[in-house]
Amino acid sequence: MSRRRVLQGSAVTTVLTTAGCLGETLTAGDSSSGDGESTSTDGGTTDSDESAALEDELRPLIDDYLDAAAAEDTETIATRTHGSSPLHPEGWEEAGWEFQGDAYEDVDGYEIERVIEDAAVEDVLELATADFWFENDELATAIGSNDIAIVEVASDDLAAEELDVWVFVTEGNAWKVFLIGTEDETPEDPTEAFKEPIEDEENDVVAGIDWEFDQDNLGEETEWARVHLTDSPGVDADTVRIESTIAGTEIEFYNDEHGDLSSTWAGASGSVELNPDGDQIVVTAIDGDDERIVHRQHYEP
């Protein structure tokens, strides 16, 4: 699951996109994760040796996970995923979520930039997705006394999907995928990233925003806003995108007049997570290749 969590508003089933589709085009790049020499002066083992050995152990797990995602093979994904991980298929399949593995069909390779051995829970919490899945001490409880390793992956496509940091946790004597995400790059002062407000004065798209919205089961300590779209659109748009640019949550509602089911974004409502220290909601109307921001509003607690 990337930091930018996309929910298709008109979908019949909630779709969880965790990893992607690499197919047979996946080629692991040759890289070294250690900065030191490979051997010590007396021929003994160095930290670089141990890091390289761990990289060699974890690389096949990444390959297997991505290949399984490409094939939408949830059984294999389950065997490669830690039982306490929010990415484990058992949990989200029971909730009626559907795995979608076609997001990475154009990815043709990756390299391992760095392997962090003996990582700590605090290191995992630096991932942008960690606080979405875990609150308070839940992460420490889920990991327990197991070993943690973090792998930073270099790939333009993986980075674009914010899946360039992989967390592995031992289960028994085996390493398992625990979390996939990206480093949290939230600015210390979110207002520095704010752009000039834009008001949908005629309510062509946005009917209003509920800043006091409290969504059940989405985190007691998480701030949310609910954006209500107008019942009477004043613009031509196939899709309306709602996003919180600091927290990085995105929802899209779209018109679909094909198939057995039809849908429209008019009258829809969507909830987005807010960074508690400040955020901005941006609403974009999309008509074919034309994208136009129709509303931008700041959240300043």
PDB file of C-alpha atoms in Angstrom:
ATOM      1  CA  MET A   1       0.000   0.000   0.000  1.00  0.00           C
ATOM      2  CA  SER A   2       1.479   3.332  -1.011  1.00  0.00           C
ATOM      3  CA  ARG A   3       1.215   6.472   0.906  1.00  0.00           C
ATOM      4  CA  ARG A   4      -1.102   7.795  -1.784  1.00  0.00           C
ATOM      5  CA  ARG A   5      -4.066   5.579  -1.073  1.00  0.00           C
ATOM      6  CA  VAL A   6      -6.388   5.671  -4.047  1.00  0.00           C
ATOM      7  CA  LEU A   7     -10.000   4.638  -3.514  1.00  0.00           C
ATOM      8  CA  GLN A   8     -12.169   4.357  -6.601  1.00  0.00           C
ATOM      9  CA  GLY A   9     -15.384   5.956  -5.426  1.00  0.00           C
ATOM     10  CA  SER A  10     -17.722   4.175  -7.816  1.00  0.00           C
ATOM     11  CA  ALA A  11     -16.211   0.719  -7.520  1.00  0.00           C
ATOM     12  CA  VAL A  12     -18.474  -2.070  -6.333  1.00  0.00           C
ATOM     13  CA  THR A  13     -15.604  -3.605  -4.363  1.00  0.00           C
ATOM     14  CA  THR A  14     -12.964  -1.810  -2.376  1.00  0.00           C
ATOM     15  CA  VAL A  15      -9.643  -2.331  -4.098  1.00  0.00           C
ATOM     16  CA  LEU A  16      -6.424  -2.642  -2.154  1.00  0.00           C
ATOM     17  CA  THR A  17      -3.301  -2.070  -4.222  1.00  0.00           C
ATOM     18  CA  THR A  18      -0.300  -3.310  -2.296  1.00  0.00           C
ATOM     19  CA  ALA A  19       2.472  -4.301  -4.658  1.00  0.00           C
ATOM     20  CA  GLY A  20       2.562  -4.378  -8.403  1.00  0.00           C
ATOM     21  CA  CYS A  21       2.802  -6.158 -11.650  1.00  0.00           C
ATOM     22  CA  LEU A  22       6.291  -6.853 -12.890  1.00  0.00           C
ATOM     23  CA  GLY A  23       5.744 -10.068 -14.835  1.00  0.00           C
ATOM     24  CA  GLU A  24       8.718 -11.587 -16.644  1.00  0.00           C
ATOM     25  CA  THR A  25      10.296  -8.188 -17.239  1.00  0.00           C
ATOM     26  CA  LEU A  26      11.615  -7.989 -13.674  1.00  0.00           C
ATOM     27  CA  THR A  27      15.404  -7.897 -13.608  1.00  0.00           C
ATOM     28  CA  ALA A  28      17.222  -7.366 -10.344  1.00  0.00           C
ATOM     29  CA  GLY A  29      20.058  -4.913 -10.692  1.00  0.00           C
ATOM     30  CA  ASP A  30      23.518  -5.630  -9.349  1.00  0.00           C
ATOM     31  CA  SER A  31      24.345  -3.275  -6.543  1.00  0.00           C
ATOM     32  CA  SER A  32      26.258  -3.181  -3.311  1.00  0.00           C
ATOM     33  CA  SER A  33      24.621  -2.083  -0.080  1.00  0.00           C
ATOM     34  CA  GLY A  34      27.780  -1.794   1.985  1.00  0.00           C
ATOM     35  CA  ASP A  35      30.079   1.198   2.111  1.00  0.00           C
ATOM     36  CA  GLY A  36      33.111  -0.577   3.559  1.00  0.00           C
ATOM     37  CA  GLU A  37      35.583  -3.104   2.236  1.00  0.00           C
ATOM     38  CA  SER A  38      34.335  -6.621   1.658  1.00  0.00           C
ATOM     39  CA  THR A  39      37.018  -8.232   3.833  1.00  0.00           C
ATOM     40  CA  SER A  40      38.981  -7.187   6.846  1.00  0.00           C
ATOM     41  CA  THR A  41      42.784  -7.026   6.946  1.00  0.00           C
ATOM     42  CA  ASP A  42      42.963 -10.339   8.750  1.00  0.00           C
ATOM     43  CA  GLY A  43      40.546 -12.050   6.367  1.00  0.00           C
ATOM     44  CA  GLY A  44      37.659 -11.994   8.860  1.00  0.00           C
ATOM     45  CA  THR A  45      34.044 -11.088   8.284  1.00  0.00           C
ATOM     46  CA  THR A  46      33.129  -7.384   8.207  1.00  0.00           C
ATOM     47  CA  ASP A  47      29.838  -5.515   8.537  1.00  0.00           C
ATOM     48  CA  SER A  48      29.902  -5.114   4.757  1.00  0.00           C
ATOM     49  CA  ASP A  49      30.027  -8.901   4.348  1.00  0.00           C
ATOM     50  CA  GLU A  50      27.049  -9.358   6.643  1.00  0.00           C
ATOM     51  CA  SER A  51      25.070  -6.633   4.878  1.00  0.00           C
ATOM     52  CA  ALA A  52      25.795  -8.167   1.480  1.00  0.00           C
ATOM     53  CA  ALA A  53      24.742 -11.584   2.771  1.00  0.00           C
ATOM     54  CA  LEU A  54      21.490 -10.162   4.085  1.00  0.00           C
ATOM     55  CA  GLU A  55      20.882  -8.426   0.753  1.00  0.00           C
ATOM     56  CA  ASP A  56      21.370 -11.744  -1.030  1.00  0.00           C
ATOM     57  CA  GLU A  57      18.821 -13.286   1.325  1.00  0.00           C
ATOM     58  CA  LEU A  58      16.197 -10.572   0.987  1.00  0.00           C
ATOM     59  CA  ARG A  59      16.428  -9.900  -2.745  1.00  0.00           C
ATOM     60  CA  PRO A  60      14.671 -13.187  -3.712  1.00  0.00           C
ATOM     61  CA  LEU A  61      11.842 -12.314  -1.324  1.00  0.00           C
ATOM     62  CA  ILE A  62      11.295  -9.019  -3.129  1.00  0.00           C
ATOM     63  CA  ASP A  63      11.395 -10.826  -6.485  1.00  0.00           C
ATOM     64  CA  ASP A  64       8.932 -13.480  -5.309  1.00  0.00           C
ATOM     65  CA  TYR A  65       6.563 -10.927  -3.807  1.00  0.00           C
ATOM     66  CA  LEU A  66       6.499  -8.764  -6.913  1.00  0.00           C
ATOM     67  CA  ASP A  67       6.134 -11.725  -9.274  1.00  0.00           C
ATOM     68  CA  ALA A  68       3.264 -13.053  -7.161  1.00  0.00           C
ATOM     69  CA  ALA A  69       1.640  -9.631  -7.227  1.00  0.00           C
ATOM     70  CA  ALA A  70       1.981  -9.577 -11.005  1.00  0.00           C
ATOM     71  CA  ALA A  71       0.084 -12.849 -11.192  1.00  0.00           C
ATOM     72  CA  GLU A  72      -2.357 -11.773  -8.467  1.00  0.00           C
ATOM     73  CA  ASP A  73      -1.263 -14.938  -6.699  1.00  0.00           C
ATOM     74  CA  THR A  74      -2.445 -14.193  -3.173  1.00  0.00           C
ATOM     75  CA  GLU A  75      -1.489 -17.643  -1.923  1.00  0.00           C
ATOM     76  CA  THR A  76       2.182 -16.990  -2.671  1.00  0.00           C
ATOM     77  CA  ILE A  77       1.910 -13.454  -1.322  1.00  0.00           C
ATOM     78  CA  ALA A  78       0.619 -14.933   1.924  1.00  0.00           C
ATOM     79  CA  THR A  79       3.636 -17.233   2.250  1.00  0.00           C
ATOM     80  CA  ARG A  80       6.022 -14.292   1.779  1.00  0.00           C
ATOM     81  CA  THR A  81       4.184 -11.948   4.148  1.00  0.00           C
ATOM     82  CA  HIS A  82       4.478 -11.759   7.935  1.00  0.00           C
ATOM     83  CA  GLY A  83       1.396 -12.972   9.764  1.00  0.00           C
ATOM     84  CA  SER A  84       1.070  -9.675  11.691  1.00  0.00           C
ATOM     85  CA  SER A  85       1.511  -7.523   8.597  1.00  0.00           C
ATOM     86  CA  PRO A  86      -1.412  -5.407   7.359  1.00  0.00           C
ATOM     87  CA  LEU A  87      -0.418  -6.591   3.866  1.00  0.00           C
ATOM     88  CA  HIS A  88      -1.226 -10.215   4.626  1.00  0.00           C
ATOM     89  CA  PRO A  89      -4.065 -11.344   2.313  1.00  0.00           C
ATOM     90  CA  GLU A  90      -5.946 -13.171   5.045  1.00  0.00           C
ATOM     91  CA  GLY A  91      -6.940  -9.961   6.786  1.00  0.00           C
ATOM     92  CA  TRP A  92      -8.107  -7.905   3.831  1.00  0.00           C
ATOM     93  CA  GLU A  93      -9.705 -10.767   1.905  1.00  0.00           C
ATOM     94  CA  GLU A  94     -11.945 -11.460   4.888  1.00  0.00           C
ATOM     95  CA  ALA A  95     -12.946  -7.791   4.835  1.00  0.00           C
ATOM     96  CA  GLY A  96     -14.016  -8.091   1.200  1.00  0.00           C
ATOM     97  CA  TRP A  97     -11.046  -6.233  -0.293  1.00  0.00           C
ATOM     98  CA  GLU A  98      -9.763  -7.345  -3.669  1.00  0.00           C
ATOM     99  CA  PHE A  99      -6.084  -7.528  -4.591  1.00  0.00           C
ATOM    100  CA  GLN A 100      -5.172  -5.656  -7.767  1.00  0.00           C
ATOM    101  CA  GLY A 101      -1.751  -6.372  -9.219  1.00  0.00           C
ATOM    102  CA  ASP A 102      -1.538  -4.502 -12.502  1.00  0.00           C
ATOM    103  CA  ALA A 103      -0.024  -1.258 -11.258  1.00  0.00           C
ATOM    104  CA  TYR A 104       3.531  -2.240 -12.132  1.00  0.00           C
ATOM    105  CA  GLU A 105       3.226  -3.779 -15.579  1.00  0.00           C
ATOM    106  CA  ASP A 106       5.691  -1.227 -16.986  1.00  0.00           C
ATOM    107  CA  VAL A 107       8.372  -1.705 -14.315  1.00  0.00           C
ATOM    108  CA  ASP A 108      11.401  -3.439 -15.813  1.00  0.00           C
ATOM    109  CA  GLY A 109      13.886  -3.589 -12.958  1.00  0.00           C
ATOM    110  CA  TYR A 110      15.172  -2.295  -9.649  1.00  0.00           C
ATOM    111  CA  GLU A 111      18.353  -2.003  -7.624  1.00  0.00           C
ATOM    112  CA  ILE A 112      18.918  -2.276  -3.908  1.00  0.00           C
ATOM    113  CA  GLU A 113      20.435   0.972  -2.691  1.00  0.00           C
ATOM    114  CA  ARG A 114      20.850   0.191   0.991  1.00  0.00           C
ATOM    115  CA  VAL A 115      20.157  -2.522   3.534  1.00  0.00           C
ATOM    116  CA  ILE A 116      19.637  -1.432   7.128  1.00  0.00           C
ATOM    117  CA  GLU A 117      20.396  -4.281   9.491  1.00  0.00           C
ATOM    118  CA  ASP A 118      19.192  -4.445  13.089  1.00  0.00           C
ATOM    119  CA  ALA A 119      16.581  -1.780  12.409  1.00  0.00           C
ATOM    120  CA  ALA A 120      14.256  -0.634  15.197  1.00  0.00           C
ATOM    121  CA  VAL A 121      10.544   0.040  15.461  1.00  0.00           C
ATOM    122  CA  GLU A 122      11.379   3.762  15.422  1.00  0.00           C
ATOM    123  CA  ASP A 123      12.953   3.306  11.984  1.00  0.00           C
ATOM    124  CA  VAL A 124       9.783   1.669  10.674  1.00  0.00           C
ATOM    125  CA  LEU A 125       7.693   4.520  12.036  1.00  0.00           C
ATOM    126  CA  GLU A 126       9.565   6.874   9.697  1.00  0.00           C
ATOM    127  CA  LEU A 127       7.685   5.324   6.785  1.00  0.00           C
ATOM    128  CA  ALA A 128       4.783   7.408   5.564  1.00  0.00           C
ATOM    129  CA  THR A 129       2.399   4.431   5.696  1.00  0.00           C
ATOM    130  CA  ALA A 130       3.263   3.257   9.206  1.00  0.00           C
ATOM    131  CA  ASP A 131       0.954   5.615  11.058  1.00  0.00           C
ATOM    132  CA  PHE A 132      -1.906   4.741   8.706  1.00  0.00           C
ATOM    133  CA  TRP A 133      -1.785   1.077   9.708  1.00  0.00           C
ATOM    134  CA  PHE A 134      -0.666   1.329  13.338  1.00  0.00           C
ATOM    135  CA  GLU A 135      -1.526   3.548  16.282  1.00  0.00           C
ATOM    136  CA  ASN A 136       0.264   4.097  19.573  1.00  0.00           C
ATOM    137  CA  ASP A 137       2.191   0.925  20.487  1.00  0.00           C
ATOM    138  CA  GLU A 138       0.438  -1.363  17.988  1.00  0.00           C
ATOM    139  CA  LEU A 139       3.483  -1.586  15.712  1.00  0.00           C
ATOM    140  CA  ALA A 140       5.802  -2.609  18.547  1.00  0.00           C
ATOM    141  CA  THR A 141       3.263  -5.202  19.648  1.00  0.00           C
ATOM    142  CA  ALA A 142       2.910  -6.616  16.119  1.00  0.00           C
ATOM    143  CA  ILE A 143       6.678  -6.920  15.662  1.00  0.00           C
ATOM    144  CA  GLY A 144       7.476  -8.048  19.181  1.00  0.00           C
ATOM    145  CA  SER A 145      11.056  -9.215  19.706  1.00  0.00           C
ATOM    146  CA  ASN A 146      11.545 -10.262  16.081  1.00  0.00           C
ATOM    147  CA  ASP A 147      14.425  -8.922  13.992  1.00  0.00           C
ATOM    148  CA  ILE A 148      13.817  -6.029  11.610  1.00  0.00           C
ATOM    149  CA  ALA A 149      15.612  -5.176   8.376  1.00  0.00           C
ATOM    150  CA  ILE A 150      14.857  -2.311   6.002  1.00  0.00           C
ATOM    151  CA  VAL A 151      15.706  -2.346   2.295  1.00  0.00           C
ATOM    152  CA  GLU A 152      15.728   0.807   0.199  1.00  0.00           C
ATOM    153  CA  VAL A 153      14.978   0.036  -3.453  1.00  0.00           C
ATOM    154  CA  ALA A 154      15.942   2.220  -6.415  1.00  0.00           C
ATOM    155  CA  SER A 155      13.393   2.191  -9.226  1.00  0.00           C
ATOM    156  CA  ASP A 156      11.666   5.114 -10.904  1.00  0.00           C
ATOM    157  CA  ASP A 157       8.414   3.183 -11.086  1.00  0.00           C
ATOM    158  CA  LEU A 158       8.511   1.916  -7.509  1.00  0.00           C
ATOM    159  CA  ALA A 159       9.415   5.396  -6.288  1.00  0.00           C
ATOM    160  CA  ALA A 160       6.502   6.866  -8.250  1.00  0.00           C
ATOM    161  CA  GLU A 161       4.151   4.504  -6.443  1.00  0.00           C
ATOM    162  CA  GLU A 162       5.900   5.247  -3.116  1.00  0.00           C
ATOM    163  CA  LEU A 163       6.854   1.599  -2.672  1.00  0.00           C
ATOM    164  CA  ASP A 164      10.605   2.073  -2.517  1.00  0.00           C
ATOM    165  CA  VAL A 165      11.225   1.101   1.121  1.00  0.00           C
ATOM    166  CA  TRP A 166      10.631  -2.506   2.196  1.00  0.00           C
ATOM    167  CA  VAL A 167      10.429  -3.633   5.816  1.00  0.00           C
ATOM    168  CA  PHE A 168      11.217  -7.254   6.627  1.00  0.00           C
ATOM    169  CA  VAL A 169      10.533  -8.907   9.979  1.00  0.00           C
ATOM    170  CA  THR A 170      11.498 -12.410  11.032  1.00  0.00           C
ATOM    171  CA  GLU A 171       8.813 -14.988  11.700  1.00  0.00           C
ATOM    172  CA  GLY A 172      10.292 -18.101  13.189  1.00  0.00           C
ATOM    173  CA  ASN A 173      13.694 -18.257  11.518  1.00  0.00           C
ATOM    174  CA  ALA A 174      12.569 -16.787   8.189  1.00  0.00           C
ATOM    175  CA  TRP A 175      12.426 -13.217   6.906  1.00  0.00           C
ATOM    176  CA  LYS A 176       8.977 -12.078   5.771  1.00  0.00           C
ATOM    177  CA  VAL A 177       7.667  -8.920   4.095  1.00  0.00           C
ATOM    178  CA  PHE A 178       6.063  -6.753   6.755  1.00  0.00           C
ATOM    179  CA  LEU A 179       5.461  -3.328   5.223  1.00  0.00           C
ATOM    180  CA  ILE A 180       6.111  -1.540   1.938  1.00  0.00           C
ATOM    181  CA  GLY A 181       6.123   2.219   1.641  1.00  0.00           C
ATOM    182  CA  THR A 182       8.324   5.261   1.355  1.00  0.00           C
ATOM    183  CA  GLU A 183      10.122   7.597   3.710  1.00  0.00           C
ATOM    184  CA  ASP A 184       7.891  10.163   5.335  1.00  0.00           C
ATOM    185  CA  GLU A 185       8.836  13.476   3.757  1.00  0.00           C
ATOM    186  CA  THR A 186       6.145  15.510   5.484  1.00  0.00           C
ATOM    187  CA  PRO A 187       7.539  19.027   6.053  1.00  0.00           C
ATOM    188  CA  GLU A 188       7.971  20.143   9.653  1.00  0.00           C
ATOM    189  CA  ASP A 189       5.881  23.195   8.811  1.00  0.00           C
ATOM    190  CA  PRO A 190       3.159  22.066   6.352  1.00  0.00           C
ATOM    191  CA  THR A 191       2.190  25.666   5.641  1.00  0.00           C
ATOM    192  CA  GLU A 192       5.458  26.065   3.720  1.00  0.00           C
ATOM    193  CA  ALA A 193       4.022  23.728   1.072  1.00  0.00           C
ATOM    194  CA  PHE A 194       0.686  25.547   0.836  1.00  0.00           C
ATOM    195  CA  LYS A 195      -0.337  27.181  -2.417  1.00  0.00           C
ATOM    196  CA  GLU A 196      -2.802  30.011  -2.941  1.00  0.00           C
ATOM    197  CA  PRO A 197      -6.389  29.032  -2.099  1.00  0.00           C
ATOM    198  CA  ILE A 198      -8.867  28.543  -4.931  1.00  0.00           C
ATOM    199  CA  GLU A 199     -12.582  28.776  -4.168  1.00  0.00           C
ATOM    200  CA  ASP A 200     -15.284  27.013  -6.128  1.00  0.00           C
ATOM    201  CA  GLU A 201     -17.516  30.050  -5.716  1.00  0.00           C
ATOM    202  CA  GLU A 202     -20.343  28.734  -7.892  1.00  0.00           C
ATOM    203  CA  ASN A 203     -20.269  25.265  -6.311  1.00  0.00           C
ATOM    204  CA  ASP A 204     -19.733  23.788  -9.764  1.00  0.00           C
ATOM    205  CA  VAL A 205     -18.013  20.769  -8.192  1.00  0.00           C
ATOM    206  CA  VAL A 206     -17.679  21.218  -4.433  1.00  0.00           C
ATOM    207  CA  ALA A 207     -20.784  21.634  -2.297  1.00  0.00           C
ATOM    208  CA  GLY A 208     -18.864  21.890   0.967  1.00  0.00           C
ATOM    209  CA  ILE A 209     -16.257  20.386   3.306  1.00  0.00           C
ATOM    210  CA  ASP A 210     -16.989  18.928   6.737  1.00  0.00           C
ATOM    211  CA  TRP A 211     -13.852  19.585   8.774  1.00  0.00           C
ATOM    212  CA  GLU A 212     -15.332  17.987  11.898  1.00  0.00           C
ATOM    213  CA  PHE A 213     -15.946  14.638  10.221  1.00  0.00           C
ATOM    214  CA  ASP A 214     -15.265  11.631  12.472  1.00  0.00           C
ATOM    215  CA  GLN A 215     -14.933   8.407  10.526  1.00  0.00           C
ATOM    216  CA  ASP A 216     -15.368   5.206  12.520  1.00  0.00           C
ATOM    217  CA  ASN A 217     -12.621   2.582  12.443  1.00  0.00           C
ATOM    218  CA  LEU A 218     -10.131   4.883  10.718  1.00  0.00           C
ATOM    219  CA  GLY A 219      -8.000   5.794  13.684  1.00  0.00           C
ATOM    220  CA  GLU A 220      -8.872   7.573  16.873  1.00  0.00           C
ATOM    221  CA  GLU A 221      -5.919   9.938  16.583  1.00  0.00           C
ATOM    222  CA  THR A 222      -6.304  10.672  12.887  1.00  0.00           C
ATOM    223  CA  GLU A 223      -7.836  13.859  11.507  1.00  0.00           C
ATOM    224  CA  TRP A 224     -10.296  13.531   8.627  1.00  0.00           C
ATOM    225  CA  ALA A 225     -12.334  15.822   6.419  1.00  0.00           C
ATOM    226  CA  ARG A 226     -15.301  14.844   4.276  1.00  0.00           C
ATOM    227  CA  VAL A 227     -15.725  16.573   0.936  1.00  0.00           C
ATOM    228  CA  HIS A 228     -19.249  16.756  -0.477  1.00  0.00           C
ATOM    229  CA  LEU A 229     -19.597  17.159  -4.238  1.00  0.00           C
ATOM    230  CA  THR A 230     -22.461  19.084  -5.776  1.00  0.00           C
ATOM    231  CA  ASP A 231     -25.663  17.448  -6.987  1.00  0.00           C
ATOM    232  CA  SER A 232     -25.763  19.880  -9.925  1.00  0.00           C
ATOM    233  CA  PRO A 233     -22.382  19.977 -11.705  1.00  0.00           C
ATOM    234  CA  GLY A 234     -21.491  23.242 -13.400  1.00  0.00           C
ATOM    235  CA  VAL A 235     -18.552  21.829 -15.342  1.00  0.00           C
ATOM    236  CA  ASP A 236     -17.991  18.954 -17.727  1.00  0.00           C
ATOM    237  CA  ALA A 237     -15.801  16.381 -16.002  1.00  0.00           C
ATOM    238  CA  ASP A 238     -15.357  12.655 -16.368  1.00  0.00           C
ATOM    239  CA  THR A 239     -13.559  12.380 -13.049  1.00  0.00           C
ATOM    240  CA  VAL A 240     -13.232  14.396  -9.870  1.00  0.00           C
ATOM    241  CA  ARG A 241     -10.136  13.901  -7.758  1.00  0.00           C
ATOM    242  CA  ILE A 242     -10.012  14.868  -4.081  1.00  0.00           C
ATOM    243  CA  GLU A 243      -6.672  14.866  -2.300  1.00  0.00           C
ATOM    244  CA  SER A 244      -5.001  16.034   0.879  1.00  0.00           C
ATOM    245  CA  THR A 245      -1.581  17.049  -0.364  1.00  0.00           C
ATOM    246  CA  ILE A 246       0.331  16.801   2.934  1.00  0.00           C
ATOM    247  CA  ALA A 247      -1.132  13.564   4.321  1.00  0.00           C
ATOM    248  CA  GLY A 248      -1.135  12.215   0.764  1.00  0.00           C
ATOM    249  CA  THR A 249      -4.617  10.708   0.612  1.00  0.00           C
ATOM    250  CA  GLU A 250      -6.421  10.670  -2.722  1.00  0.00           C
ATOM    251  CA  ILE A 251      -9.917   9.664  -3.799  1.00  0.00           C
ATOM    252  CA  GLU A 252     -11.364   9.682  -7.304  1.00  0.00           C
ATOM    253  CA  PHE A 253     -15.010   9.643  -8.329  1.00  0.00           C
ATOM    254  CA  TYR A 254     -15.891   9.179 -11.952  1.00  0.00           C
ATOM    255  CA  ASN A 255     -18.703   8.968 -14.463  1.00  0.00           C
ATOM    256  CA  ASP A 256     -19.113   5.550 -16.040  1.00  0.00           C
ATOM    257  CA  GLU A 257     -21.901   5.085 -18.566  1.00  0.00           C
ATOM    258  CA  HIS A 258     -20.702   1.740 -19.903  1.00  0.00           C
ATOM    259  CA  GLY A 259     -21.460  -1.795 -18.777  1.00  0.00           C
ATOM    260  CA  ASP A 260     -24.198  -3.061 -16.542  1.00  0.00           C
ATOM    261  CA  LEU A 261     -23.647  -0.386 -13.904  1.00  0.00           C
ATOM    262  CA  SER A 262     -23.584   3.356 -14.351  1.00  0.00           C
ATOM    263  CA  SER A 263     -22.215   5.880 -11.910  1.00  0.00           C
ATOM    264  CA  THR A 264     -21.697   9.588 -11.514  1.00  0.00           C
ATOM    265  CA  TRP A 265     -19.562  11.737  -9.267  1.00  0.00           C
ATOM    266  CA  ALA A 266     -22.399  14.211  -8.740  1.00  0.00           C
ATOM    267  CA  GLY A 267     -23.647  14.078  -5.153  1.00  0.00           C
ATOM    268  CA  ALA A 268     -20.795  11.861  -3.987  1.00  0.00           C
ATOM    269  CA  SER A 269     -18.908  12.379  -0.726  1.00  0.00           C
ATOM    270  CA  GLY A 270     -15.377  11.273   0.081  1.00  0.00           C
ATOM    271  CA  SER A 271     -13.198  11.312   3.197  1.00  0.00           C
ATOM    272  CA  VAL A 272      -9.501  12.176   3.164  1.00  0.00           C
ATOM    273  CA  GLU A 273      -6.963  11.962   5.944  1.00  0.00           C
ATOM    274  CA  LEU A 274      -5.449  15.228   7.148  1.00  0.00           C
ATOM    275  CA  ASN A 275      -2.025  15.920   8.540  1.00  0.00           C
ATOM    276  CA  PRO A 276      -2.827  17.081  12.103  1.00  0.00           C
ATOM    277  CA  ASP A 277      -0.279  19.914  11.874  1.00  0.00           C
ATOM    278  CA  GLY A 278      -1.808  21.373   8.715  1.00  0.00           C
ATOM    279  CA  ASP A 279      -2.912  20.254   5.286  1.00  0.00           C
ATOM    280  CA  GLN A 280      -4.596  21.433   2.133  1.00  0.00           C
ATOM    281  CA  ILE A 281      -7.433  19.817   0.238  1.00  0.00           C
ATOM    282  CA  VAL A 282      -7.296  20.058  -3.543  1.00  0.00           C
ATOM    283  CA  VAL A 283     -10.231  19.156  -5.771  1.00  0.00           C
ATOM    284  CA  THR A 284      -9.486  18.638  -9.465  1.00  0.00           C
ATOM    285  CA  ALA A 285     -11.988  18.295 -12.312  1.00  0.00           C
ATOM    286  CA  ILE A 286     -10.731  16.011 -15.085  1.00  0.00           C
ATOM    287  CA  ASP A 287     -12.244  15.980 -18.570  1.00  0.00           C
ATOM    288  CA  GLY A 288     -10.264  13.717 -20.874  1.00  0.00           C
ATOM    289  CA  ASP A 289      -6.696  15.024 -20.845  1.00  0.00           C
ATOM    290  CA  ASP A 290      -7.719  18.340 -19.327  1.00  0.00           C
ATOM    291  CA  GLU A 291      -7.190  18.699 -15.566  1.00  0.00           C
ATOM    292  CA  ARG A 292      -8.239  21.828 -13.723  1.00  0.00           C
ATOM    293  CA  ILE A 293      -8.044  22.564 -10.011  1.00  0.00           C
ATOM    294  CA  VAL A 294     -11.435  23.928  -9.039  1.00  0.00           C
ATOM    295  CA  HIS A 295     -10.960  24.162  -5.283  1.00  0.00           C
ATOM    296  CA  ARG A 296      -7.973  24.427  -2.934  1.00  0.00           C
ATOM    297  CA  GLN A 297      -8.545  25.024   0.747  1.00  0.00           C
ATOM    298  CA  HIS A 298      -6.154  24.997   3.715  1.00  0.00           C
ATOM    299  CA  TYR A 299      -6.585  23.101   6.968  1.00  0.00           C
ATOM    300  CA  GLU A 300      -4.860  24.938   9.807  1.00  0.00           C
ATOM    301  CA  PRO A 301      -5.610  23.445  13.260  1.00  0.00           C
TER     302      PRO A 301
END
